[in-house]
Coordinates of C-alpha atoms in Angstrom, one line a residue:
Chain U
M1 CA 17.0 -8.0 3.2
E2 CA 13.3 -7.2 2.7
R3 CA 12.3 -10.4 4.5
S4 CA 14.4 -9.6 7.6
L5 CA 13.2 -6.0 7.8
S6 CA 9.5 -7.0 7.3
H7 CA 9.7 -9.8 10.0
I8 CA 11.4 -7.5 12.5
A9 CA 8.8 -4.8 11.9
L10 CA 5.8 -7.2 12.0
F11 CA 7.0 -8.8 15.2
A12 CA 7.5 -5.4 16.8
A13 CA 3.9 -4.7 15.8
L14 CA 2.8 -8.1 17.2
I15 CA 4.4 -7.3 20.6
A16 CA 2.4 -4.0 20.6
V17 CA -0.9 -5.6 19.6
L18 CA -0.5 -8.3 22.3
G19 CA -0.4 -5.5 24.8
F20 CA -4.1 -4.7 24.0
V21 CA -5.5 -8.3 24.3
P22 CA -7.0 -9.1 27.7
Q23 CA -4.5 -10.4 30.3
I24 CA -4.8 -13.2 32.8
M25 CA -4.5 -12.0 36.4
L26 CA -2.6 -14.0 39.0
P27 CA -2.8 -13.3 42.7
F28 CA -1.1 -10.2 44.1
G29 CA -2.3 -8.3 41.1
V30 CA 0.4 -9.8 38.9
P31 CA -0.8 -10.0 35.3
I32 CA 0.4 -12.5 32.8
T33 CA 0.5 -10.3 29.8
A34 CA 0.4 -11.8 26.3
Q35 CA 3.0 -9.1 25.6
S36 CA 5.8 -10.6 27.6
L37 CA 5.1 -13.9 25.8
G38 CA 5.5 -11.9 22.6
I39 CA 9.0 -10.9 23.6
M40 CA 9.9 -14.6 24.1
L41 CA 8.3 -15.5 20.8
C42 CA 10.4 -12.9 19.0
G43 CA 13.5 -14.9 20.0
T44 CA 12.2 -18.4 19.6
V45 CA 10.5 -17.7 16.2
L46 CA 12.7 -15.1 14.5
G47 CA 16.0 -16.2 16.0
A48 CA 18.6 -14.3 18.0
K49 CA 19.4 -11.3 15.9
R50 CA 16.1 -10.5 14.3
G51 CA 14.3 -11.2 17.5
A52 CA 16.4 -8.8 19.5
L53 CA 16.0 -6.1 16.8
A54 CA 12.2 -6.5 16.8
V55 CA 12.2 -6.0 20.6
L56 CA 14.5 -3.0 20.3
L57 CA 12.3 -1.5 17.6
F58 CA 9.3 -1.9 19.8
L59 CA 11.1 -0.3 22.7
A60 CA 12.2 2.6 20.5
L61 CA 8.5 3.3 19.6
V62 CA 7.6 3.2 23.3
A63 CA 10.4 5.6 24.1
I64 CA 9.3 8.2 21.5
G65 CA 5.9 8.3 23.1
L66 CA 3.6 5.6 21.8
P67 CA 1.6 3.9 24.7
L68 CA 2.3 0.4 23.5
L69 CA 3.4 -1.3 26.7
S70 CA 0.6 -3.4 28.2
G71 CA -1.9 -1.3 30.1
G72 CA -1.3 1.6 27.7
R73 CA 2.0 2.6 29.3
G74 CA 4.7 4.3 27.3
G75 CA 6.8 7.4 26.9
L76 CA 10.1 8.1 28.6
G77 CA 8.5 7.7 32.1
V78 CA 8.6 3.9 31.9
F79 CA 12.4 4.1 31.4
A80 CA 12.6 6.1 34.7
S81 CA 10.4 3.7 36.6
P82 CA 11.6 0.8 38.8
T83 CA 11.0 -1.8 36.1
V84 CA 13.5 -0.2 33.7
G85 CA 15.9 -3.1 34.2
F86 CA 13.3 -5.5 32.7
L87 CA 12.8 -3.2 29.7
I88 CA 16.6 -3.2 29.1
G89 CA 16.6 -7.0 29.5
F90 CA 13.9 -7.6 27.0
P91 CA 16.0 -7.5 23.8
V92 CA 18.7 -9.5 25.6
A93 CA 16.1 -12.1 26.6
A94 CA 14.9 -12.4 23.0
F95 CA 18.5 -12.7 21.8
V96 CA 19.4 -15.4 24.2
A97 CA 16.2 -17.4 23.6
G98 CA 16.7 -17.1 19.9
L99 CA 20.4 -18.2 20.2
I100 CA 19.4 -21.3 22.1
V101 CA 16.7 -22.3 19.6
E102 CA 19.2 -21.7 16.7
R103 CA 22.0 -23.7 18.3
S104 CA 20.1 -26.5 20.0
R105 CA 19.4 -29.8 18.2
A106 CA 16.6 -30.6 20.6
S107 CA 13.0 -30.8 19.3
I108 CA 11.6 -27.3 18.6
G109 CA 9.3 -27.4 21.6
L110 CA 12.0 -28.3 24.1
A111 CA 14.5 -25.9 22.6
A112 CA 12.0 -23.1 22.8
G113 CA 11.2 -24.0 26.4
I114 CA 14.9 -23.9 27.4
G115 CA 15.4 -20.7 25.4
A116 CA 12.4 -19.0 27.1
L117 CA 13.6 -20.2 30.5
V118 CA 17.3 -19.1 30.1
G119 CA 16.5 -15.9 28.0
G120 CA 13.1 -14.9 29.1
V121 CA 13.5 -15.6 32.9
I122 CA 17.1 -16.0 34.0
M123 CA 18.6 -13.3 31.7
L124 CA 15.6 -11.0 32.1
Y125 CA 15.9 -11.2 35.9
A126 CA 19.7 -10.6 35.7
F127 CA 18.8 -7.2 34.3
G128 CA 15.5 -6.6 36.1
I129 CA 16.7 -7.2 39.6
P130 CA 19.7 -4.9 39.6
G131 CA 17.5 -2.2 38.0
L132 CA 14.9 -2.6 40.7
A133 CA 17.6 -2.6 43.4
L134 CA 19.1 0.6 42.0
M135 CA 15.8 2.5 41.5
L136 CA 14.3 1.5 44.9
D137 CA 17.6 1.7 46.8
K138 CA 17.5 -2.0 47.9
T139 CA 20.1 -4.7 48.0
L140 CA 20.0 -7.4 45.3
P141 CA 18.5 -10.1 47.5
E142 CA 15.9 -7.6 48.7
A143 CA 15.0 -6.7 45.1
A144 CA 14.9 -10.4 44.2
L145 CA 12.5 -11.0 47.1
M146 CA 10.2 -8.3 45.7
I147 CA 9.7 -10.0 42.4
T148 CA 9.4 -13.6 43.7
A149 CA 5.6 -13.1 43.2
F150 CA 6.3 -13.0 39.4
L151 CA 8.2 -16.2 39.3
P152 CA 5.3 -18.7 39.0
G153 CA 3.7 -16.6 36.2
D154 CA 7.0 -16.4 34.4
L155 CA 7.5 -20.2 34.6
I156 CA 4.0 -20.6 33.2
K157 CA 5.0 -18.3 30.3
V158 CA 8.0 -20.5 29.6
V159 CA 5.7 -23.5 29.1
L160 CA 3.4 -21.5 27.0
A161 CA 6.2 -20.1 24.8
A162 CA 7.3 -23.7 24.2
L163 CA 3.8 -24.8 23.3
I164 CA 3.2 -21.8 21.0
T165 CA 6.5 -22.1 19.2
Q166 CA 5.8 -25.8 18.7
G167 CA 2.3 -24.9 17.4
I168 CA 3.8 -22.5 14.9
A169 CA 6.4 -25.0 13.8
R170 CA 3.7 -27.6 13.2
M171 CA 1.4 -25.3 11.2
R172 CA 4.1 -23.5 9.2
P173 CA 7.5 -25.2 9.4
D174 CA 9.1 -22.9 6.8
A175 CA 8.1 -19.8 8.7
L176 CA 10.3 -20.5 11.7
L177 CA 13.3 -18.3 10.9
S178 CA 15.1 -19.4 14.0
R179 CA 15.4 -22.9 12.5
A180 CA 15.7 -21.8 8.8
Chain F
M1 CA -2.1 6.8 15.8
L2 CA -2.7 7.7 19.4
T3 CA 0.3 9.1 21.2
L4 CA 1.0 10.3 24.7
T5 CA 1.8 13.8 23.4
S6 CA -0.6 16.4 24.6
P7 CA -2.7 17.6 21.5
R8 CA -2.9 21.1 23.1
E9 CA 0.3 23.0 22.4
T10 CA 2.1 24.2 25.5
P11 CA 5.1 26.5 25.6
L12 CA 7.2 23.4 26.2
H13 CA 6.1 22.0 22.8
G14 CA 8.2 24.7 21.2
W15 CA 11.5 23.8 22.8
P16 CA 13.9 21.6 20.8
A17 CA 13.4 18.0 21.6
G18 CA 17.1 17.4 22.0
V19 CA 17.4 20.2 24.6
K20 CA 14.5 18.7 26.6
L21 CA 16.0 15.2 26.5
A22 CA 19.4 16.4 27.6
G23 CA 17.8 18.4 30.3
L24 CA 15.9 15.3 31.4
C25 CA 19.1 13.3 31.6
L26 CA 20.8 15.9 33.7
F27 CA 17.7 16.3 36.0
T28 CA 17.5 12.5 36.5
L29 CA 21.2 12.2 37.3
A30 CA 21.0 15.1 39.8
L31 CA 17.9 13.6 41.3
F32 CA 19.8 10.4 42.2
Q33 CA 22.4 12.5 44.0
L34 CA 19.9 14.0 46.3
T35 CA 19.4 12.2 49.6
A36 CA 17.8 14.9 51.8
P37 CA 14.0 14.4 52.0
L38 CA 13.4 18.2 52.2
W39 CA 15.2 18.8 48.9
L40 CA 13.2 16.0 47.2
V41 CA 10.0 17.4 48.6
G42 CA 11.0 20.7 47.0
V43 CA 11.7 19.1 43.7
A44 CA 8.4 17.2 43.7
V45 CA 6.4 20.4 44.6
A46 CA 8.2 22.3 41.9
L47 CA 7.4 19.6 39.3
A48 CA 3.7 19.6 40.4
L49 CA 3.5 23.4 40.1
G50 CA 5.3 23.2 36.7
H51 CA 2.6 20.7 35.5
L52 CA -0.2 23.0 36.8
A53 CA 1.4 26.1 35.2
L54 CA 1.2 24.3 31.8
G55 CA -2.5 23.6 32.3
R56 CA -4.8 21.4 34.3
D57 CA -5.1 18.9 31.4
I58 CA -1.3 18.3 31.5
A59 CA -1.4 18.0 35.3
A60 CA -4.2 15.5 35.2
A61 CA -2.6 13.4 32.4
G62 CA 0.7 13.5 34.2
F63 CA -0.9 12.3 37.4
G64 CA -2.6 9.5 35.4
L65 CA 0.7 8.4 34.0
L66 CA 2.1 7.9 37.6
R67 CA -0.7 5.4 38.4
P68 CA 1.2 2.3 37.3
L69 CA 3.7 3.0 40.0
W70 CA 1.3 2.2 42.8
P71 CA 2.4 -1.4 43.5
F72 CA 6.0 -0.2 44.0
A73 CA 4.7 2.7 46.2
L74 CA 2.8 0.2 48.3
I75 CA 5.7 -2.2 48.7
V76 CA 8.2 0.5 49.6
T77 CA 5.8 2.1 52.1
V78 CA 5.1 -1.2 53.9
W79 CA 8.7 -2.2 53.8
H80 CA 10.0 1.0 55.4
L81 CA 7.2 1.2 57.9
I82 CA 8.2 -2.3 59.1
L83 CA 11.8 -1.1 59.3
H84 CA 10.8 2.1 61.1
D85 CA 12.6 4.1 58.5
P86 CA 9.8 6.4 57.1
S87 CA 12.2 9.1 55.9
G88 CA 14.2 6.5 53.9
G89 CA 11.0 5.4 52.3
A90 CA 9.9 8.9 51.5
V91 CA 13.2 9.6 49.7
I92 CA 12.7 6.6 47.5
L93 CA 9.1 7.4 46.7
L94 CA 9.7 11.1 46.0
R95 CA 12.7 10.3 43.8
M96 CA 10.8 7.6 41.9
G97 CA 7.8 9.8 41.4
S98 CA 9.8 12.9 40.3
A99 CA 12.0 10.9 37.9
V100 CA 9.0 9.3 36.2
A101 CA 6.9 12.5 36.2
A102 CA 9.7 14.6 34.6
A103 CA 10.2 12.0 31.9
N104 CA 6.5 11.9 31.2
L105 CA 6.4 15.6 31.0
V106 CA 9.0 15.6 28.2
T107 CA 6.9 12.9 26.4
M108 CA 3.7 14.9 26.8
T109 CA 5.2 18.1 25.4
T110 CA 7.2 16.6 22.5
R111 CA 5.6 15.8 19.2
L112 CA 6.1 12.2 17.9
S113 CA 7.9 13.6 14.7
D114 CA 10.3 15.6 16.8
M115 CA 11.1 12.6 19.0
L116 CA 11.5 10.5 15.9
A117 CA 14.0 13.0 14.5
V118 CA 16.1 12.8 17.7
L119 CA 16.0 9.0 17.6
M120 CA 17.2 9.1 14.0
R121 CA 20.1 11.4 15.0
L122 CA 21.0 9.0 17.9
V123 CA 21.0 6.0 15.6
A124 CA 22.9 7.7 12.8
P125 CA 26.3 6.3 13.9
L126 CA 24.8 2.8 13.5
S127 CA 25.0 3.2 9.7
R128 CA 28.7 2.4 10.0
L129 CA 27.7 -0.9 11.4
G130 CA 25.5 -1.6 8.4
L131 CA 22.2 -0.3 9.8
P132 CA 21.3 2.8 7.8
G133 CA 18.9 5.3 9.3
D134 CA 16.5 5.2 6.4
R135 CA 16.0 1.5 7.0
I136 CA 15.2 2.2 10.6
A137 CA 12.8 4.9 9.6
L138 CA 11.1 2.5 7.2
A139 CA 10.9 -0.1 10.0
V140 CA 9.3 2.5 12.3
A141 CA 6.7 3.4 9.6
L142 CA 5.9 -0.3 9.0
V143 CA 5.2 -0.9 12.7
I144 CA 2.9 2.1 12.9
R145 CA 1.1 0.9 9.7
F146 CA 0.7 -2.7 10.7
I147 CA -0.4 -2.3 14.4
P148 CA -4.0 -1.6 13.3
V149 CA -3.8 -4.4 10.6
L150 CA -2.6 -7.0 13.1
S151 CA -5.1 -5.7 15.7
D152 CA -7.9 -6.3 13.2
R153 CA -6.6 -9.8 12.3
I154 CA -6.5 -10.8 16.0
A155 CA -10.0 -9.5 16.5
L156 CA -11.1 -11.7 13.6
I157 CA -9.3 -14.7 15.1
R158 CA -11.0 -14.0 18.4
S159 CA -14.5 -13.9 16.8
A160 CA -13.7 -17.0 14.8
W161 CA -12.8 -18.7 18.1
F162 CA -15.9 -17.4 19.9
A163 CA -18.1 -18.5 17.0
R164 CA -17.3 -22.1 17.8
S165 CA -16.3 -22.1 21.5
L166 CA -17.7 -20.9 24.8
R167 CA -14.4 -20.4 26.6
P168 CA -12.0 -17.5 25.8
P169 CA -9.0 -18.5 23.7
G170 CA -6.4 -17.4 26.3
W171 CA -2.8 -18.2 25.2
R172 CA -4.0 -20.4 22.3
L173 CA -4.8 -17.1 20.5
L174 CA -1.0 -16.5 20.2
V175 CA -0.4 -19.3 17.6
P176 CA -2.7 -17.9 14.9
A177 CA -1.7 -14.3 16.0
A178 CA 2.0 -15.1 15.4
L179 CA 1.1 -16.9 12.2
A180 CA -0.8 -13.8 11.1
A181 CA 2.3 -11.7 11.8
L182 CA 4.5 -14.1 9.8
D183 CA 2.1 -14.1 6.9
E184 CA 1.9 -10.3 6.8
A185 CA 5.7 -10.2 7.0
E186 CA 5.9 -12.3 3.8
H187 CA 3.4 -10.0 2.0
V188 CA 5.3 -6.9 3.2
A189 CA 8.6 -8.3 2.0
E190 CA 7.0 -8.9 -1.4
S191 CA 5.4 -5.5 -1.6
L192 CA 8.7 -3.9 -0.6
R193 CA 10.5 -5.9 -3.4
A194 CA 7.8 -4.9 -5.9
R195 CA 8.4 -1.3 -5.2
G196 CA 12.1 -0.8 -4.8
G197 CA 13.0 -2.8 -1.8
A198 CA 14.6 -1.8 1.4
G199 CA 17.9 -0.8 -0.2
Chain Y
M1 CA 18.2 0.7 -21.8
S2 CA 17.1 3.2 -24.4
G3 CA 16.7 2.2 -28.1
T4 CA 15.4 -1.3 -27.2
Q5 CA 12.1 -0.8 -29.0
D6 CA 12.5 -4.2 -30.6
Q7 CA 12.7 -5.8 -27.2
A8 CA 9.6 -4.0 -25.8
G9 CA 7.2 -6.5 -24.3
I10 CA 7.4 -9.5 -22.1
E11 CA 9.1 -12.6 -23.3
L12 CA 9.0 -16.0 -21.6
Q13 CA 11.2 -18.8 -23.0
G14 CA 10.4 -22.2 -21.6
A15 CA 9.9 -20.6 -18.3
G16 CA 9.0 -22.8 -15.3
L17 CA 8.7 -22.5 -11.6
T18 CA 9.3 -25.4 -9.1
I19 CA 9.0 -24.7 -5.4
R20 CA 10.2 -27.4 -3.0
G21 CA 9.8 -30.1 -5.5
R22 CA 6.3 -29.0 -6.5
V23 CA 5.9 -27.9 -10.1
I24 CA 3.9 -24.7 -10.1
L25 CA 4.5 -23.5 -13.7
S26 CA 6.1 -25.4 -16.6
D27 CA 7.3 -24.8 -20.1
L28 CA 5.7 -21.4 -20.7
T29 CA 6.8 -19.7 -23.9
L30 CA 4.9 -16.5 -24.5
T31 CA 5.5 -13.1 -26.1
L32 CA 3.3 -10.5 -24.6
T33 CA 3.1 -7.2 -26.5
E34 CA -0.6 -6.5 -26.6
A35 CA -2.0 -3.5 -24.7
R36 CA -4.6 -5.5 -22.8
I37 CA -3.9 -9.0 -21.8
G38 CA -6.0 -11.3 -19.6
I39 CA -4.9 -14.4 -17.8
V40 CA -7.7 -16.7 -16.6
G41 CA -7.7 -20.0 -14.8
R42 CA -9.1 -21.9 -11.8
N43 CA -7.8 -21.5 -8.2
G44 CA -4.4 -23.1 -8.1
S45 CA -3.8 -23.0 -11.8
G46 CA -0.7 -20.9 -11.3
K47 CA -2.1 -17.5 -12.4
T48 CA -0.7 -15.6 -9.4
S49 CA 2.6 -17.4 -9.7
L50 CA 2.9 -16.4 -13.3
L51 CA 2.3 -12.8 -12.3
R52 CA 4.9 -13.0 -9.6
L53 CA 7.3 -14.5 -12.2
I54 CA 6.7 -11.7 -14.7
A55 CA 7.1 -9.2 -11.9
G56 CA 10.4 -10.6 -10.8
L57 CA 9.2 -11.4 -7.3
V58 CA 10.3 -14.9 -7.8
A59 CA 13.0 -16.1 -10.2
A60 CA 12.2 -18.8 -12.8
T61 CA 13.7 -22.2 -11.9
A62 CA 13.7 -23.1 -15.6
G63 CA 13.9 -21.1 -18.9
S64 CA 14.0 -17.3 -18.9
V65 CA 11.8 -14.3 -18.3
Q66 CA 12.5 -10.9 -19.9
V67 CA 10.7 -7.7 -19.5
D68 CA 11.7 -5.1 -22.2
G69 CA 14.9 -7.1 -22.5
V70 CA 15.7 -7.2 -18.8
D71 CA 15.5 -10.0 -16.3
P72 CA 12.9 -8.8 -13.8
A73 CA 14.2 -10.8 -10.9
R74 CA 17.8 -9.6 -11.3
D75 CA 17.5 -5.9 -12.2
R76 CA 14.9 -4.7 -9.7
K77 CA 16.0 -1.1 -10.1
T78 CA 15.1 -1.0 -13.8
M79 CA 11.9 -2.8 -13.1
L80 CA 10.6 0.0 -10.9
S81 CA 10.0 2.2 -13.9
R82 CA 8.9 -0.7 -16.2
L83 CA 6.5 -2.7 -14.2
G84 CA 3.9 -2.0 -11.5
I85 CA 1.8 -4.5 -9.5
L86 CA -1.6 -4.1 -8.0
F87 CA -1.9 -6.9 -5.4
Q88 CA -5.3 -8.6 -4.8
N89 CA -5.5 -7.4 -1.2
P90 CA -4.6 -3.7 -0.8
D91 CA -3.6 -4.4 2.8
H92 CA -0.8 -6.6 1.5
Q93 CA 0.5 -3.7 -0.6
I94 CA 0.2 -0.6 1.5
L95 CA 3.4 -0.2 3.5
M96 CA 3.2 3.3 5.0
P97 CA 0.9 4.7 7.8
T98 CA -0.5 7.7 6.0
V99 CA -1.8 8.3 2.5
A100 CA 0.9 10.8 1.5
E101 CA 3.7 8.6 2.8
E102 CA 2.3 5.7 0.9
L103 CA 2.2 7.7 -2.3
T104 CA 5.8 8.9 -1.9
F105 CA 7.3 5.6 -1.0
G106 CA 7.8 4.2 -4.4
L107 CA 9.0 7.5 -5.8
R108 CA 11.6 7.8 -3.1
Q109 CA 12.8 4.2 -3.9
M110 CA 13.3 5.5 -7.5
G111 CA 15.5 8.3 -6.1
R112 CA 13.0 11.1 -6.9
A113 CA 13.8 14.1 -4.7
D114 CA 10.4 15.7 -5.6
A115 CA 8.4 12.7 -4.3
E116 CA 6.4 14.8 -1.7
T117 CA 5.5 17.5 -4.2
V118 CA 4.5 15.0 -6.9
A119 CA 2.3 13.0 -4.4
R120 CA 0.5 16.0 -3.1
A121 CA -0.1 17.3 -6.6
A122 CA -1.5 14.0 -7.6
L123 CA -3.8 14.0 -4.6
S124 CA -5.1 17.4 -5.4
A125 CA -5.6 16.6 -9.1
E126 CA -7.9 13.8 -7.9
G127 CA -9.7 16.2 -5.6
R128 CA -8.5 14.3 -2.5
S129 CA -5.9 16.7 -0.9
H130 CA -7.6 16.3 2.5
W131 CA -6.5 12.6 2.4
A132 CA -2.8 13.4 2.5
D133 CA -2.2 13.0 6.3
Q134 CA -5.0 10.6 6.9
P135 CA -4.0 7.2 8.4
V136 CA -4.6 4.5 5.8
S137 CA -6.4 2.4 8.4
T138 CA -9.3 4.8 8.1
L139 CA -9.8 4.1 4.4
S140 CA -12.4 1.7 3.0
H141 CA -11.4 -1.3 0.9
G142 CA -12.2 0.5 -2.3
Q143 CA -10.3 3.6 -1.2
K144 CA -7.3 1.5 -0.3
Q145 CA -7.5 -0.1 -3.8
W146 CA -7.5 3.4 -5.3
L147 CA -4.5 4.4 -3.2
C148 CA -2.6 1.3 -4.4
L149 CA -3.4 2.2 -8.0
M150 CA -2.3 5.8 -7.5
S151 CA 0.9 4.7 -5.8
V152 CA 1.7 2.5 -8.8
L153 CA 0.7 5.1 -11.4
L154 CA 2.9 7.7 -9.8
M155 CA 5.9 5.5 -10.6
N156 CA 4.7 5.6 -14.2
P157 CA 5.5 2.0 -15.3
A158 CA 5.0 0.8 -18.9
T159 CA 3.2 -2.3 -17.7
I160 CA 0.8 -2.8 -14.8
L161 CA 0.0 -6.3 -13.5
L162 CA -3.4 -6.6 -11.8
D163 CA -4.1 -9.6 -9.6
E164 CA -7.9 -10.0 -9.3
P165 CA -8.4 -6.3 -9.2
F166 CA -12.2 -6.5 -8.6
A167 CA -12.1 -9.0 -5.8
A168 CA -14.1 -7.8 -2.8
L169 CA -15.1 -4.5 -4.5
D170 CA -18.8 -3.4 -4.6
L171 CA -20.4 -2.8 -7.9
P172 CA -20.1 1.0 -8.2
T173 CA -16.4 0.9 -7.0
E174 CA -15.8 -1.9 -9.6
A175 CA -17.4 0.2 -12.3
R176 CA -15.2 3.2 -11.4
L177 CA -12.1 1.2 -11.3
T178 CA -12.9 -0.5 -14.7
R179 CA -13.4 2.9 -16.2
R180 CA -10.2 4.2 -14.7
L181 CA -8.1 1.2 -15.9
A182 CA -9.6 1.3 -19.4
A183 CA -8.4 4.9 -19.9
L184 CA -4.8 4.1 -18.9
P185 CA -2.1 4.3 -21.6
Q186 CA -0.1 1.5 -19.9
R187 CA -0.1 -2.2 -20.9
L188 CA -2.3 -4.0 -18.5
I189 CA -2.0 -7.7 -17.7
T190 CA -5.1 -8.7 -15.7
I191 CA -5.4 -12.0 -13.8
S192 CA -8.8 -13.3 -12.9
H193 CA -10.9 -16.4 -12.4
A194 CA -13.9 -14.4 -13.7
P195 CA -14.3 -14.3 -17.6
A196 CA -16.1 -10.9 -17.4
A197 CA -13.1 -9.2 -15.9
V198 CA -11.0 -9.9 -19.0
A199 CA -13.7 -9.9 -21.7
S200 CA -12.5 -6.7 -23.3
C201 CA -8.8 -7.8 -23.5
D202 CA -7.0 -8.0 -26.8
R203 CA -5.7 -11.4 -25.9
V204 CA -6.6 -14.0 -23.2
I205 CA -4.4 -16.8 -21.9
W206 CA -6.0 -19.7 -20.2
L207 CA -3.8 -21.3 -17.6
E208 CA -4.4 -24.9 -16.4
C209 CA -2.1 -26.8 -14.0
G210 CA 0.7 -24.3 -14.7
R211 CA 0.6 -24.7 -18.5
V212 CA -1.1 -22.7 -21.2
R213 CA -4.4 -24.4 -22.1
A214 CA -5.5 -21.9 -24.7
D215 CA -4.2 -18.5 -26.0
G216 CA -5.8 -16.1 -28.4
P217 CA -8.5 -13.4 -28.9
A218 CA -10.8 -13.0 -25.9
T219 CA -14.1 -14.2 -27.4
P220 CA -13.1 -17.8 -28.4
V221 CA -10.8 -18.4 -25.5
L222 CA -13.3 -17.2 -22.9
A223 CA -16.2 -19.2 -24.6
E224 CA -14.1 -22.4 -24.3
F225 CA -13.1 -21.5 -20.8
T226 CA -16.6 -20.7 -19.6
E227 CA -17.9 -24.0 -21.2
A228 CA -15.2 -26.0 -19.5
M229 CA -15.9 -24.4 -16.1
A230 CA -19.6 -25.0 -16.4
R231 CA -19.0 -28.6 -17.2
L232 CA -16.7 -29.0 -14.2
G233 CA -19.2 -27.3 -12.0
A234 CA -22.0 -29.6 -13.1
D235 CA -20.0 -32.7 -12.1
D236 CA -20.3 -34.1 -8.7
A237 CA -18.0 -31.8 -6.6
D238 CA -16.8 -34.5 -4.3
A239 CA -14.0 -35.8 -6.5
D240 CA -12.7 -32.3 -6.8
L241 CA -13.0 -31.1 -3.2
S242 CA -11.6 -34.3 -1.7
A243 CA -8.6 -34.2 -3.9

């Protein structure tokens, strides 16, 4: 019990801290934030349930007014902004990524990559695009078009999430709760 | 810990947090029913005046919090100019700005502890699903406690990197950062156990 | 558990600890009743594992461990009032964001309704009331160590386990903490690699490779320990460091 709770809390803190580290800028002002990688890692490292709870805990702290989203954003306003769908999709993304790593028999790097792609991109977009469409009064294809600029960055993140999870597995095999 | 709540007390700080949040929900729902640009202009002006009435610091902070919306504002503006539908674009922009500004106003005028109390009331039904509120409160406290600890750890990892490399660590930083979080989690679990556990 | 005066103390019967096939501690049979006990040993000798075993943070994989007649790994609730631990790194121990919350944490776990009052009273008795709502991240290392000790003392355990309590403390802070600890009525079990830290103990146990190498009054045990360490240090270090 203590271990679950402490891992959930520490990974929620990790997502927050990764919002403060410098980000890599892609063209069109699209940042690759270490923070969104942190969301994927919650799933691939902690597994489905703990990963999703860590992300939910992080979002709860953002909602009650801590400026923990990358760029110092936070408060209730971010849940009224056009990207609300992505925020709602975050815990689902971590859950699905974790579930795939837990269930897959593939090597940890490959499983984490597939998990990050299906959870962190496909599931996340499945929530983010309708949110965007609703908030900006656009059709789904129009909303999807608006975020195509993010796709290359998100695919890079999938590869990075796989490499990082593999790195953790190599350095501390017992620590990977998703494969425990 | 730094919060978005205004340190200067305004009359809105005194209102019960639950009332403000319920009001915000109703306001946002109503906002999405409005389609006439003139009505939305009225709402936006009223919100701006409301901010100013609470003080210029609130107005300035509120304006600052709207800044991350600029990419969307740009996309919507260009989109609707190309479609020759400026009033349609104005409706979207005014609605987006008003919804976000109103939500931020509640955040700025509600203390973290009051917000936390509302959160605890909202998650209370979860105890029947095996997630007692005190455990959630403990988790929240742990996150606030360990954000500065992990932040220091990552700063140390960065300096250790720069001590032996000329290039910035980039994504590679995340492996030791995640390991640091995993290690801290084991220590916290042990300390929790030493002092009575998580129930 | 009242009326167990005859069982007071810490009793290890053939206790051992094996983690993933690696033997960490083996065949420890000890009865610890003295007021001040020191445990010395080199890095990796199993000192900290022994402390974790006594504290009930890990369960023995062989033999038994009893604290005042209770299995510390099983009955955590009873242990809260029997045993306190001061970890080596205060940052591994402090769980709450502010000083007052940290002080009340353990008391609340014990079910004390007056936790807040007790904590604030303790702070003001120490002349540090102004610390109550301060974030712990603003405290210095020595101040954090002090906070950890206060949090443990508020729970009023009969025994306190100290893991290298003076590591990373400057000399004045170390002197203050030494004085503070010496005055405590509790049984103290101090773990250290430094003979000086346990020199005033009633009994010293020297641990080597997870076994007791020597056990007895401080002076002879520490003399033997210091001599052995000096001899090892004088040897060519390569054999040791490349192991």
